[in-house]
Short mmCIF file of C-alpha atoms in Angstrom, two decimals:
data_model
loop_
_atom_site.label_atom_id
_atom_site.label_comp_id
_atom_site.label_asym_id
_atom_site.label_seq_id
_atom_site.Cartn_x
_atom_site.Cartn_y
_atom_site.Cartn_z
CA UNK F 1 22.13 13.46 -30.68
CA UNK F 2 25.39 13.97 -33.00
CA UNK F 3 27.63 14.57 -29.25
CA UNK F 4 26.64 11.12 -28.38
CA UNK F 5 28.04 9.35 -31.32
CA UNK F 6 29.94 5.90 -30.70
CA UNK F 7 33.25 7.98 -30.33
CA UNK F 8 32.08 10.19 -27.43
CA UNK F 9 34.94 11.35 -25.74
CA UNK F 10 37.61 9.75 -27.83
CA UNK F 11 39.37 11.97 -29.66
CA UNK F 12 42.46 9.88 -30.76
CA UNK F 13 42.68 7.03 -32.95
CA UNK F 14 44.53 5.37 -30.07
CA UNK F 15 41.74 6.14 -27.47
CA UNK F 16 38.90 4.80 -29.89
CA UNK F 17 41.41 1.39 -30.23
CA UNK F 18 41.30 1.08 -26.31
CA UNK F 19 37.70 1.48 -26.13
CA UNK F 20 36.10 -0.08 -28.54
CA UNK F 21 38.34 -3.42 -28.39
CA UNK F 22 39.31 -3.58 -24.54
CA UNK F 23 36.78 -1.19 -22.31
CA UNK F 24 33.66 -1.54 -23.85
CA UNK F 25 32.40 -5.34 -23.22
CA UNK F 26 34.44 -5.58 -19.85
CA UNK F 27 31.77 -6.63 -17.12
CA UNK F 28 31.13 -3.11 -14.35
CA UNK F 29 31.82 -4.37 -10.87
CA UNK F 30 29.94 -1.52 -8.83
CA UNK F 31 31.96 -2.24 -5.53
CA UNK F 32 30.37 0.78 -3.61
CA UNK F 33 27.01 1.88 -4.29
CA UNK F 34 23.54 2.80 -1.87
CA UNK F 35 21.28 0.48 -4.40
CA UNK F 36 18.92 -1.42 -3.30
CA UNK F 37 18.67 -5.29 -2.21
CA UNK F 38 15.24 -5.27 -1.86
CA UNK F 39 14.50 -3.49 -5.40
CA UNK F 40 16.80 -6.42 -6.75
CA UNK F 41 15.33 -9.14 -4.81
CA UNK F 42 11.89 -8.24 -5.99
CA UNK F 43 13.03 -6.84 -9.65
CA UNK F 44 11.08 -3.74 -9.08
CA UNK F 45 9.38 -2.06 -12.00
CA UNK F 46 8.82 1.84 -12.22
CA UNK F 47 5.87 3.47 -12.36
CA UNK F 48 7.18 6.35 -14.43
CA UNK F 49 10.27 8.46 -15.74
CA UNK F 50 10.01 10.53 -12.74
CA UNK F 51 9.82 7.64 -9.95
CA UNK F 52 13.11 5.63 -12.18
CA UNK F 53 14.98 8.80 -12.70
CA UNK F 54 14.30 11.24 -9.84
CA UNK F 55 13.82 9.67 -7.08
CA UNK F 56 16.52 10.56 -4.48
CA UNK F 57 18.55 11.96 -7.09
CA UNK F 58 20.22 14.67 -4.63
CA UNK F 59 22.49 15.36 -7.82
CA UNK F 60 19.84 16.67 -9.98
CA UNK F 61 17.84 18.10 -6.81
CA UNK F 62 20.58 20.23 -7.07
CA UNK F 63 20.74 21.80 -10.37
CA UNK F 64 17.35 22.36 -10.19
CA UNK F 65 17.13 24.30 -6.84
CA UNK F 66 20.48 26.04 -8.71
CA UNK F 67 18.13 26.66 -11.70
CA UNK F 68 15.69 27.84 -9.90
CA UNK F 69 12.94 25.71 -9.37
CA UNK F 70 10.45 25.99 -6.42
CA UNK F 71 10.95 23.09 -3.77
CA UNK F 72 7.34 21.46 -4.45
CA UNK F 73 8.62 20.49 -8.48
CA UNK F 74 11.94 18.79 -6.35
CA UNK F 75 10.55 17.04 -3.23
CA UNK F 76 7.39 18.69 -2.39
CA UNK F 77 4.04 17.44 -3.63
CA UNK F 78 3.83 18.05 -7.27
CA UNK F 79 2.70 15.79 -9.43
CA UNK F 80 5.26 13.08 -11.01
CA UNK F 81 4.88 14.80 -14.11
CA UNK F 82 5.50 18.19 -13.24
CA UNK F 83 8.16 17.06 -11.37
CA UNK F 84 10.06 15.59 -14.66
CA UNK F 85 9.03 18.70 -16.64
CA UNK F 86 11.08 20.87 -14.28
CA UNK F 87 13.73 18.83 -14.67
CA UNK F 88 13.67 18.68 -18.48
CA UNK F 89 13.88 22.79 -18.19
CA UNK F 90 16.57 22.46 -15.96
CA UNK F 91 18.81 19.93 -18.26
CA UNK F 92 19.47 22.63 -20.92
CA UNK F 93 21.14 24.83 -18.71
CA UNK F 94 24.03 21.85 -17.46
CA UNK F 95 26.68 22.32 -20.33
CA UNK F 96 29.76 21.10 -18.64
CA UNK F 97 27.96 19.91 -15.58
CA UNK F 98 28.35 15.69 -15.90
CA UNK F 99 24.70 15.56 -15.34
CA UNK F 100 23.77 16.76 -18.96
CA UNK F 101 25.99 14.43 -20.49
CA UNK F 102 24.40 11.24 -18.01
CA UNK F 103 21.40 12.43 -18.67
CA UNK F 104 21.43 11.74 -22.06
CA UNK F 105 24.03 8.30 -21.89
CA UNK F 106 20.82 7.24 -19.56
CA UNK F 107 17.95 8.23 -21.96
CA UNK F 108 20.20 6.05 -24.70
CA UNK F 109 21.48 3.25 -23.08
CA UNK F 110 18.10 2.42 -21.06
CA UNK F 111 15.25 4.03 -23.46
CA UNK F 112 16.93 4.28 -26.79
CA UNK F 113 16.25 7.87 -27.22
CA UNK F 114 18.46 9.76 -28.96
CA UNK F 115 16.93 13.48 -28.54
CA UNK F 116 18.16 15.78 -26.38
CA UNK F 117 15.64 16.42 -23.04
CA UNK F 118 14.71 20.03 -22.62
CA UNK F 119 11.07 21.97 -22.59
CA UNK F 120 10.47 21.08 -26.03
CA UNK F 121 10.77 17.40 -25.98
CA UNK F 122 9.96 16.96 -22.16
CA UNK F 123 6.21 15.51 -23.32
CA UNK F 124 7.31 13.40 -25.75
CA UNK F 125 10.12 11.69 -24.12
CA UNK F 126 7.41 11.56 -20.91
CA UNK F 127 5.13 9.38 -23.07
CA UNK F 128 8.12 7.54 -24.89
CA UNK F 129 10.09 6.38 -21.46
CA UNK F 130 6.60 5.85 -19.96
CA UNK F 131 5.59 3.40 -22.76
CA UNK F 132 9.19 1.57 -22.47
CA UNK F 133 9.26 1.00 -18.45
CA UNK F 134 5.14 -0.02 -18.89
CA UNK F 135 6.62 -2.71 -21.16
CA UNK F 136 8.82 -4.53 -18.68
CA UNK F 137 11.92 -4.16 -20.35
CA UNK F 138 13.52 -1.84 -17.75
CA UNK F 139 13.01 -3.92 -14.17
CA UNK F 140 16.03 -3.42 -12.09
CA UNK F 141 17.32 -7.18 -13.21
CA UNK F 142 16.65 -5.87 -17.05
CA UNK F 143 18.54 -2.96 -16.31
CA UNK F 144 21.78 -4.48 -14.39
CA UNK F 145 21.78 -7.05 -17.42
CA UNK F 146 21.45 -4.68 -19.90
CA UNK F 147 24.69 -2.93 -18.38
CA UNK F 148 26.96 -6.15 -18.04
CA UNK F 149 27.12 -6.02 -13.98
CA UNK F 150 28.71 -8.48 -12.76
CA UNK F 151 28.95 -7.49 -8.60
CA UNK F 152 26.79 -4.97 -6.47
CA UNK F 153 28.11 -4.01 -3.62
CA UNK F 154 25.77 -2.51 -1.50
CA UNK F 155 25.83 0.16 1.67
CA UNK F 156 24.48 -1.80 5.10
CA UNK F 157 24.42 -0.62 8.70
CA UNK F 158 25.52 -3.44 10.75
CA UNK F 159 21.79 -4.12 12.58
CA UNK F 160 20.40 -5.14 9.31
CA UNK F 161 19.02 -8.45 8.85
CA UNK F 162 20.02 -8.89 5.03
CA UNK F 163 17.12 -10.67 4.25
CA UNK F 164 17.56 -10.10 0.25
CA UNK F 165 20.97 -10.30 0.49
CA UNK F 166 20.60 -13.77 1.13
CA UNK F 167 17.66 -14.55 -0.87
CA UNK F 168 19.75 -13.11 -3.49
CA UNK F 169 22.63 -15.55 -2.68
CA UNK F 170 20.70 -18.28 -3.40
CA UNK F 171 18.62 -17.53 -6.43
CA UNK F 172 19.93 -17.64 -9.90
CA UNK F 173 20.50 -13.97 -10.77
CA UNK F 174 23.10 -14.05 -12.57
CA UNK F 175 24.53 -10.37 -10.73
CA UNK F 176 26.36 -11.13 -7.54
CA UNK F 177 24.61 -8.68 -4.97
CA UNK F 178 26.75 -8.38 -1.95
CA UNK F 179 26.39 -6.14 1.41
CA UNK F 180 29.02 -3.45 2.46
CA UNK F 181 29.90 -2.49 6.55
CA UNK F 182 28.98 0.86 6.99
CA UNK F 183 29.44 1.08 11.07
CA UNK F 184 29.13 5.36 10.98
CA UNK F 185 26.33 4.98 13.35
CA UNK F 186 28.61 3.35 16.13
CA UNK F 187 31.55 5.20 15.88
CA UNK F 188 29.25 8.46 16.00
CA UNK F 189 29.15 8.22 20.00
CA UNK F 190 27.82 12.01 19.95
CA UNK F 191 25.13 11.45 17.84
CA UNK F 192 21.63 11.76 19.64
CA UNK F 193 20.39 8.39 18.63
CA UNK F 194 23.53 6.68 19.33
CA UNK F 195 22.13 4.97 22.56
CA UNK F 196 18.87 3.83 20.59
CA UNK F 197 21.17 2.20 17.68
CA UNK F 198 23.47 0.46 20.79
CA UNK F 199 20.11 -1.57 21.74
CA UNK F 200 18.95 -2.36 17.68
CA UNK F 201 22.61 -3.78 17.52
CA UNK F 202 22.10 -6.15 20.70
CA UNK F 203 19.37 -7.09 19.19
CA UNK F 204 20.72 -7.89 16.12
CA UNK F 205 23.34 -9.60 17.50
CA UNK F 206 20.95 -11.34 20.43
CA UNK F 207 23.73 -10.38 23.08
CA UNK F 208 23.65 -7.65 26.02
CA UNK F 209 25.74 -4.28 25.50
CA UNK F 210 26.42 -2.88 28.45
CA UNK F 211 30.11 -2.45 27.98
CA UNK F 212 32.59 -1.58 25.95
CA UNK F 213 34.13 -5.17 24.93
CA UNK F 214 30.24 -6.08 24.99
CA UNK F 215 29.78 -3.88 22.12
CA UNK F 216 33.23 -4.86 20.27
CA UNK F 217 31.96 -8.46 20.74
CA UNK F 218 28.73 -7.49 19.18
CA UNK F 219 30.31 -5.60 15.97
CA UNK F 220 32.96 -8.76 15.53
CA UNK F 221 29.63 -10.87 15.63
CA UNK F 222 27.87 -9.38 12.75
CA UNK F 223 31.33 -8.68 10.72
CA UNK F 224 31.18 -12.63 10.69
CA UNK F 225 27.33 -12.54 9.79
CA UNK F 226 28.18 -10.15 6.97
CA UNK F 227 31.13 -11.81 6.02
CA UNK F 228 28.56 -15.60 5.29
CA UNK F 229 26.49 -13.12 3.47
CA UNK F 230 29.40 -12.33 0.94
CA UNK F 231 30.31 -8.85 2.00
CA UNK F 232 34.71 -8.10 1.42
CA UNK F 233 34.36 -4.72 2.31
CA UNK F 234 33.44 -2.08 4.84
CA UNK F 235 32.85 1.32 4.42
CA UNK F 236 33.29 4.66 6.68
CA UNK F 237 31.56 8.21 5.73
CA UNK F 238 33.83 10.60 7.59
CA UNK F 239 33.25 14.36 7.77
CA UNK F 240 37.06 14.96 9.11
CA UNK F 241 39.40 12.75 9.47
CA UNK F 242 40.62 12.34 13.22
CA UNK F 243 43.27 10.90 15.32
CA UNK F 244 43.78 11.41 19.03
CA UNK F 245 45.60 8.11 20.68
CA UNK F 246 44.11 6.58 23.11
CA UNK F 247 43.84 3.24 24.87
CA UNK F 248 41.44 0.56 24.92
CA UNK F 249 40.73 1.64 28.35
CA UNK F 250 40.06 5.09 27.66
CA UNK F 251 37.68 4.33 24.74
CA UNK F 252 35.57 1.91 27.28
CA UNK F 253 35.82 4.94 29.84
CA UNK F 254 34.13 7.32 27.05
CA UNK F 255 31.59 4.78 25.87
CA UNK F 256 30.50 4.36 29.81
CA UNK F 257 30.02 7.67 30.15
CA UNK F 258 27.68 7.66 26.88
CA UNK F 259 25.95 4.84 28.15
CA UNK F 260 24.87 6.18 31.57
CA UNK F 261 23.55 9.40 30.21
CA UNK F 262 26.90 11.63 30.97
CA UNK F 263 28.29 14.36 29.30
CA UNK F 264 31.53 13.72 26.60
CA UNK F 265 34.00 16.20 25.69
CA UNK F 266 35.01 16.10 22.30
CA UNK F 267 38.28 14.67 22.67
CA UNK F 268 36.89 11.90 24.62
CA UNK F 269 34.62 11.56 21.16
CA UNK F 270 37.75 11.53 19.14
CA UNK F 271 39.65 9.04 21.10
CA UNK F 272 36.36 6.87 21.11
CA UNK F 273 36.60 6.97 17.18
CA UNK F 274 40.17 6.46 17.16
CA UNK F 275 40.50 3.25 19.09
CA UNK F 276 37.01 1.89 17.69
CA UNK F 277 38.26 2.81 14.01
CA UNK F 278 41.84 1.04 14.97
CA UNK F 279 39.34 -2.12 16.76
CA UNK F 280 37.17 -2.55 13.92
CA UNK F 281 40.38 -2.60 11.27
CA UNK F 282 41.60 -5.40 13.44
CA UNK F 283 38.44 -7.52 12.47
CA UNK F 284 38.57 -6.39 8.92
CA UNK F 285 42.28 -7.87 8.54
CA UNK F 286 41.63 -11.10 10.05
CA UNK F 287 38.75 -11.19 7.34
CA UNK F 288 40.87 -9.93 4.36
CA UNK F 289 38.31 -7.13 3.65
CA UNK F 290 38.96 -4.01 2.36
CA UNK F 291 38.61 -0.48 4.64
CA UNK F 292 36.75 2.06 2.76
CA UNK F 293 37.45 5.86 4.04
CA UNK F 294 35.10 8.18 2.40
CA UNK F 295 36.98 11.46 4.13
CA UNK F 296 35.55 15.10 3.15
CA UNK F 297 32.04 16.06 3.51
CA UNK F 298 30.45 19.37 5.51
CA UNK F 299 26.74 17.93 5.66
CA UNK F 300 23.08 19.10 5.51
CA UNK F 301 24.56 22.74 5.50
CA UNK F 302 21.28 24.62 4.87
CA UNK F 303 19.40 23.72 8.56
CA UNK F 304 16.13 24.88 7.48
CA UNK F 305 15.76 22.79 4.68
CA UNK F 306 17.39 19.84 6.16
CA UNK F 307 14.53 20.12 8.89
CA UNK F 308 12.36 20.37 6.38
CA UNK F 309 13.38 17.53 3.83
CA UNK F 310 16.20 15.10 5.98
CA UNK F 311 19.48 14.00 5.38
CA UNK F 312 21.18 13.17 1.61
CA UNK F 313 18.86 15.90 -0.11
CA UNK F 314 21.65 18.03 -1.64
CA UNK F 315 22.62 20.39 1.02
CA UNK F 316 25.45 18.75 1.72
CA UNK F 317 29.53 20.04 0.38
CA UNK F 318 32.87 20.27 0.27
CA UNK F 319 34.83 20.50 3.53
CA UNK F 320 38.56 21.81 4.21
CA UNK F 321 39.32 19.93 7.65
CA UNK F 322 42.63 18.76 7.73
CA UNK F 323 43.59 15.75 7.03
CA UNK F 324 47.44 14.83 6.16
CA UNK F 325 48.80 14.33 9.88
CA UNK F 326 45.32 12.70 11.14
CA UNK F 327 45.33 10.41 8.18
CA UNK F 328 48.51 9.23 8.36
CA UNK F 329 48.53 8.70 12.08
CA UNK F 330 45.90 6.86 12.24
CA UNK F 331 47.20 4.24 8.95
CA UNK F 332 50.67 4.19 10.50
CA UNK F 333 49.24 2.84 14.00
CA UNK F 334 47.19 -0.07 12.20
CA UNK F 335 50.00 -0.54 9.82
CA UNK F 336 53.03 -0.62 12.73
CA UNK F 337 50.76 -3.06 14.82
CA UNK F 338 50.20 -5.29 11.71
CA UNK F 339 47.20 -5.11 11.02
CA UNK F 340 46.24 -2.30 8.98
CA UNK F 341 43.53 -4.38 5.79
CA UNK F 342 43.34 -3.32 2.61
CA UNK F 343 42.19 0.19 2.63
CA UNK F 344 40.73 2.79 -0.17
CA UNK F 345 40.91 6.48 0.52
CA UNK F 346 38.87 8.57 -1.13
CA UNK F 347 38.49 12.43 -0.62
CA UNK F 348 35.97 14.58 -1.23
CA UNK F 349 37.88 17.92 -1.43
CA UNK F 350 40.37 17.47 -4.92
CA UNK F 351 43.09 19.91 -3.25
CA UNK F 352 43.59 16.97 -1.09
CA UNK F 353 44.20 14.53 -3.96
CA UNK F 354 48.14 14.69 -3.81
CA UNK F 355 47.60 14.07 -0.26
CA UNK F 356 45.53 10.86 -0.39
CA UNK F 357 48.01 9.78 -3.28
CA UNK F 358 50.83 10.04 -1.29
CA UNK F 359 49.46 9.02 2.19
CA UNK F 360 48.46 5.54 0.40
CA UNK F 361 51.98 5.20 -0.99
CA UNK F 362 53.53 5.12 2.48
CA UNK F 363 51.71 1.54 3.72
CA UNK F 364 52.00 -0.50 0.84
CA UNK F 365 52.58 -3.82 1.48
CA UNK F 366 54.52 -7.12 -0.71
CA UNK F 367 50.74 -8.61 0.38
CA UNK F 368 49.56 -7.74 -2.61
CA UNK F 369 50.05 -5.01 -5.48
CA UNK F 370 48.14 -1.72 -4.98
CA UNK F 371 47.20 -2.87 -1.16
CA UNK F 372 46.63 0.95 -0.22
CA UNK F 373 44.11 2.65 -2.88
CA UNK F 374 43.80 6.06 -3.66
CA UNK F 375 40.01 5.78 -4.61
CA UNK F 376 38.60 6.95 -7.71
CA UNK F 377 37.14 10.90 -7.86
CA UNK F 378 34.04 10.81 -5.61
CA UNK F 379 30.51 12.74 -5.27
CA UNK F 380 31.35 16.19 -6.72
CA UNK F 381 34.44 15.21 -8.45
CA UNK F 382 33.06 12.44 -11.00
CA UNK F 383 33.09 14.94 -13.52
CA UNK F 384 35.73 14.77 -16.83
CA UNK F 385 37.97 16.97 -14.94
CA UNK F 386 37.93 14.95 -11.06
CA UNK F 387 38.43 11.86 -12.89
CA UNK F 388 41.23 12.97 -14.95
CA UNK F 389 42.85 14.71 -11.80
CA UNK F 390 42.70 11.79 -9.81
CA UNK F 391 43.78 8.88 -12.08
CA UNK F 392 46.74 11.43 -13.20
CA UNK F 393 47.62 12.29 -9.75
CA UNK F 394 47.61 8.84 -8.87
CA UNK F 395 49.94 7.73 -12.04
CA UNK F 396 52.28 10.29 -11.55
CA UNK F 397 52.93 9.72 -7.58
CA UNK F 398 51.63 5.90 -7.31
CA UNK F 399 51.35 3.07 -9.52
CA UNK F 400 48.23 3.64 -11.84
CA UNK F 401 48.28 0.26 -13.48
CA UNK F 402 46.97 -1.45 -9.89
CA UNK F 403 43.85 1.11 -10.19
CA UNK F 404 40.64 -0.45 -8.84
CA UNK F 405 38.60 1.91 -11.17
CA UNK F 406 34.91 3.35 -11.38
CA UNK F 407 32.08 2.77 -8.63
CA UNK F 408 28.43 4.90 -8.80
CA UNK F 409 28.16 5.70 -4.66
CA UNK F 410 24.64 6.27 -6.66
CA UNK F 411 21.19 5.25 -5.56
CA UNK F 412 19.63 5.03 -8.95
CA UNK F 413 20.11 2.09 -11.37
CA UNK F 414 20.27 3.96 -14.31
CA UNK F 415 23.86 5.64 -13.07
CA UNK F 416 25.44 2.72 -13.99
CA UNK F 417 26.04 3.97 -17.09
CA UNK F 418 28.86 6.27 -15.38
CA UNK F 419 30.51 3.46 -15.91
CA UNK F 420 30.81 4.24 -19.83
CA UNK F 421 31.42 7.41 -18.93
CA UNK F 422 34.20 6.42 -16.39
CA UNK F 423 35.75 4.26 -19.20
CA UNK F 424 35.70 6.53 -22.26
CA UNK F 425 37.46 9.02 -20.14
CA UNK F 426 40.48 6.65 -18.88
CA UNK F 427 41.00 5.55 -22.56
CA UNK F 428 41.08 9.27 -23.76
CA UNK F 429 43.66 9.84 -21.16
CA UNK F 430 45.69 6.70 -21.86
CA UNK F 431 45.18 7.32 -25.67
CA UNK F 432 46.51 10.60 -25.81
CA UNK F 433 49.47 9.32 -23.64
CA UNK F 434 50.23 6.88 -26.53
CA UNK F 435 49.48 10.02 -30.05
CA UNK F 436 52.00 11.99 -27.51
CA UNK F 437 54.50 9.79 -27.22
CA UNK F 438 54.65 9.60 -23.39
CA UNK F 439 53.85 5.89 -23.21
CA UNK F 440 54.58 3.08 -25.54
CA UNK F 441 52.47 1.71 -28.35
CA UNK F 442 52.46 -1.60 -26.57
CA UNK F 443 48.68 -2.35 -27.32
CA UNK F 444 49.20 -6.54 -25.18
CA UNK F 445 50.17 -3.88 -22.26
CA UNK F 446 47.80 -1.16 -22.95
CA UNK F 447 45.01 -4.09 -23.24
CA UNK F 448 46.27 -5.26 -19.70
CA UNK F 449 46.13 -1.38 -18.15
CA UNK F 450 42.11 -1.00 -19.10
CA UNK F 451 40.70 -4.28 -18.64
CA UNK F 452 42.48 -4.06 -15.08
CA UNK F 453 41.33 -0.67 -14.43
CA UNK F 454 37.77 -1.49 -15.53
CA UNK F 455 37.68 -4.71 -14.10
CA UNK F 456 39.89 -7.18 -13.29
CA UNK F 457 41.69 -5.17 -10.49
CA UNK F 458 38.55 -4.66 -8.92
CA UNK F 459 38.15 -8.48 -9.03
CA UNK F 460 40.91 -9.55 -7.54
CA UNK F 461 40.78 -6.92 -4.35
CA UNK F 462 37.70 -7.67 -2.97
CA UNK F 463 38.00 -11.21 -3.59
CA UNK F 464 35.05 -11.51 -5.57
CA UNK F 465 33.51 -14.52 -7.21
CA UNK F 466 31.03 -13.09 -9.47
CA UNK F 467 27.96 -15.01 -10.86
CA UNK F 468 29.46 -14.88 -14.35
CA UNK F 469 32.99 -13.09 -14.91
CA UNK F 470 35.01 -11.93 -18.61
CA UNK F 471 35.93 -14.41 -20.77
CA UNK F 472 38.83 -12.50 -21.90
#
């Protein structure tokens, strides 16, 4: 395709420079991401262009509900390659959506196919990608060398065993594969399988949980598990950001009441999230791991469908909670106490941009440059337009330089070429800067601001010791 020339994207001299010399060869560190360990551990190979590229793919499932198609091409029981075909009548109609343009960056960079996907070529790319993944070339190890990865960081409730995580640790892979701490499932104390997660994590942590310091004990217990098994980072999914003060007291109150089958209000919910949230930063500090907030989502919105199909099937959007005051609270408690970690916020909603921008500026710390992150444009935002609006947001409130950059939150392997995408879009923004005259020519600087954005900030902040790291 002529779009997806080596220039894609770059429209200044100055942008092409940055690329091409700096961006391009840096190594991706995909610090958040639901991949998985298993797949790696076992370097799965795909059956067939619909099983490698659809597969849980709630972002395409999408468009194609939005164009139209009937549920049984999308997750019903059509066959794998009627499934595709709807998709490649789908892909025409995405101009400006980021899909179309990863759609074809991932037909390229993977397959080597250079014609655009649509009802015309849907049978001969189907036999072309088919013959190419029969081959062997494109296991999941092919694939995350192919791409330069140097770290995956995973998504990992805290009652799992991590059984290829630490197979992984000790085989030669060159990719560092490393779990995340994603605790939603005990900090939801309203949800109706709380109790039934509260016994998987005694077991998992062989100790009793009757109590609330019982069950701090038992989280602090597999933070250090997770923490042999490499993981620098934890990460929270949170539909609307809360803050009601509480005491330790009060949350153990709450949890008893869960525990013996009583009723909660919801402010006794929100004060057990509050002072388990504030608990669970206290163990992250002492580790020197980062807090991940992923703030903003109104979930499985469509209840007849979600019965019908589950969770993370594209029903999911955009919510408008507040989130200024509870946000800030709740860092400025952690932060006053001393003991607020490293922490990424990320939003969901881009009217709240400016907000996470300027909440992260208030807690920085002389611990380390860019302690507080405002985290790069998430879910419906990784578009050209989110990720310009967030990194210029961020440089013209915060310090842009100490950027941590580009991560997938994707469960397919072949999204790691948003990546490229990621990158070609920060140099067209920093090379127009430079053909406009609103930052210097200074190409030793300019060198320094995209290999740190692409990856050595992300290096240094979660303290990782890839496999194999630049050379530059």
């Amino acid at each position: 395709m002529d779009m997806f020339t080596n220039d894609f994207l770059l429209r200044t001299e100055a942008s092409k420079k940055l690329y091409h010399q700096f961006a391009e060869a840096m190594p991706i560190i995909d610090y958040h991401n639901h991949l998985s360990a298993k797949d790696i551990w076992e370097d799965r190979n795909y059956q067939n262009m619909t099983e490698i590229w659809l597969e849980g793919d709630h972002y395409k499932w999408r468009a194609m509900r939005a164009n139209g198609i009937k549920e049984h091409f999308i997750t019903g029981e059509a066959t794998d390659k009627e499934k595709f075909d709807a998709w490649a009548e789908t892909v025409p109609n995405l101009f400006g959506n980021p899909l179309y343009h990863w759609t074809h960056l991932e037909l390229s960079r993977f397959f080597g196919i250079e014609k655009p996907l649509n009802g015309d070529t849907k049978d001969e790319i189907w036999e072309e990608g088919n013959k190419t993944l029969a081959s062997g070339d494109l296991s999941v190890r092919s694939m995350l060398k192919m791409q330069n990865v140097a770290f995956v960081g995973t998504t990992d409730d805290p009652i799992d065993n991590l059984e290829f995580h630490r197979k992984l640790q000790q085989d030669r892979f060159p990719v560092t594969v490393a779990p995340s701490f994603r605790p939603d499932r005990g900090l939801n104390l309203d949800h109706p399988d709380f109790l039934d997660w509260v016994g998987e994590l005694a077991v998992a942590a062989e100790r009793d949980i009757a109590s609330y310091d019982q069950l701090l004990n038992a989280l602090d217990d597999r933070i250090a598990f997770f923490h042999e098994c490499g993981c620098r980072a934890s990460d929270h999914g949170i539909n609307e950001m809360y803050h009601v003060p509480a005491s330790e007291k009060d949350a153990a109150a709450v949890f008893q009441k869960r525990m013996e089958g009583s009723p909660v209000t919801g402010e006794e919910v929100l004060q057990y999230k509050t002072v388990t949230l504030q608990k669970l930063a206290e163990m992250y500090y002492v580790k020197g791991w980062a807090m991940q907030l992923h703030i903003g989502p109104l979930r499985n919105n469509f209840t007849a469908m979600h019965e019908q199909v589950g969770p993370d099937a594209g029903f999911d959007s955009m919510n408008d909670a507040p989130v200024a005051e509870p946000l800030n609270r709740m860092l400025d408690e952690m932060a006053s106490a001393g003991r607020l970690p490293k922490t990424v916020l990320y939003t969901l909603n881009p009217q709240d941009n400016i907000i996470m921008a300027t909440a992260a500026g208030n807690f920085q710390s002389a611990e380390e440059p860019g302690r507080i992150q405002f985290g790069t444009a998430w879910w419906f935002n990784d578009h050209l337009d989110g990720m310009l609006d967030q990194m210029r947001t961020l440089a013209n409130v915060g310090v842009l330089r100490h950027f941590i950059g580009m991560l997938t939150d994707s469960r397919s392997f072949l999204s790691l070429t948003r990546h490229e995408y990621f990158r070609r879009i920060l140099c067209r923004m920093l090379g127009e800067w430079v053909e406009e005259g609103m930052v210097p020519e200074d190409w030793k600087l300019l060198q320094e601001y995209v290999e740190g954005i692409c990856y050595q900030n992300a290096e240094r902040y979660f303290q990782l010791q890839p496999k194999h790291s630049s050379t530059l």
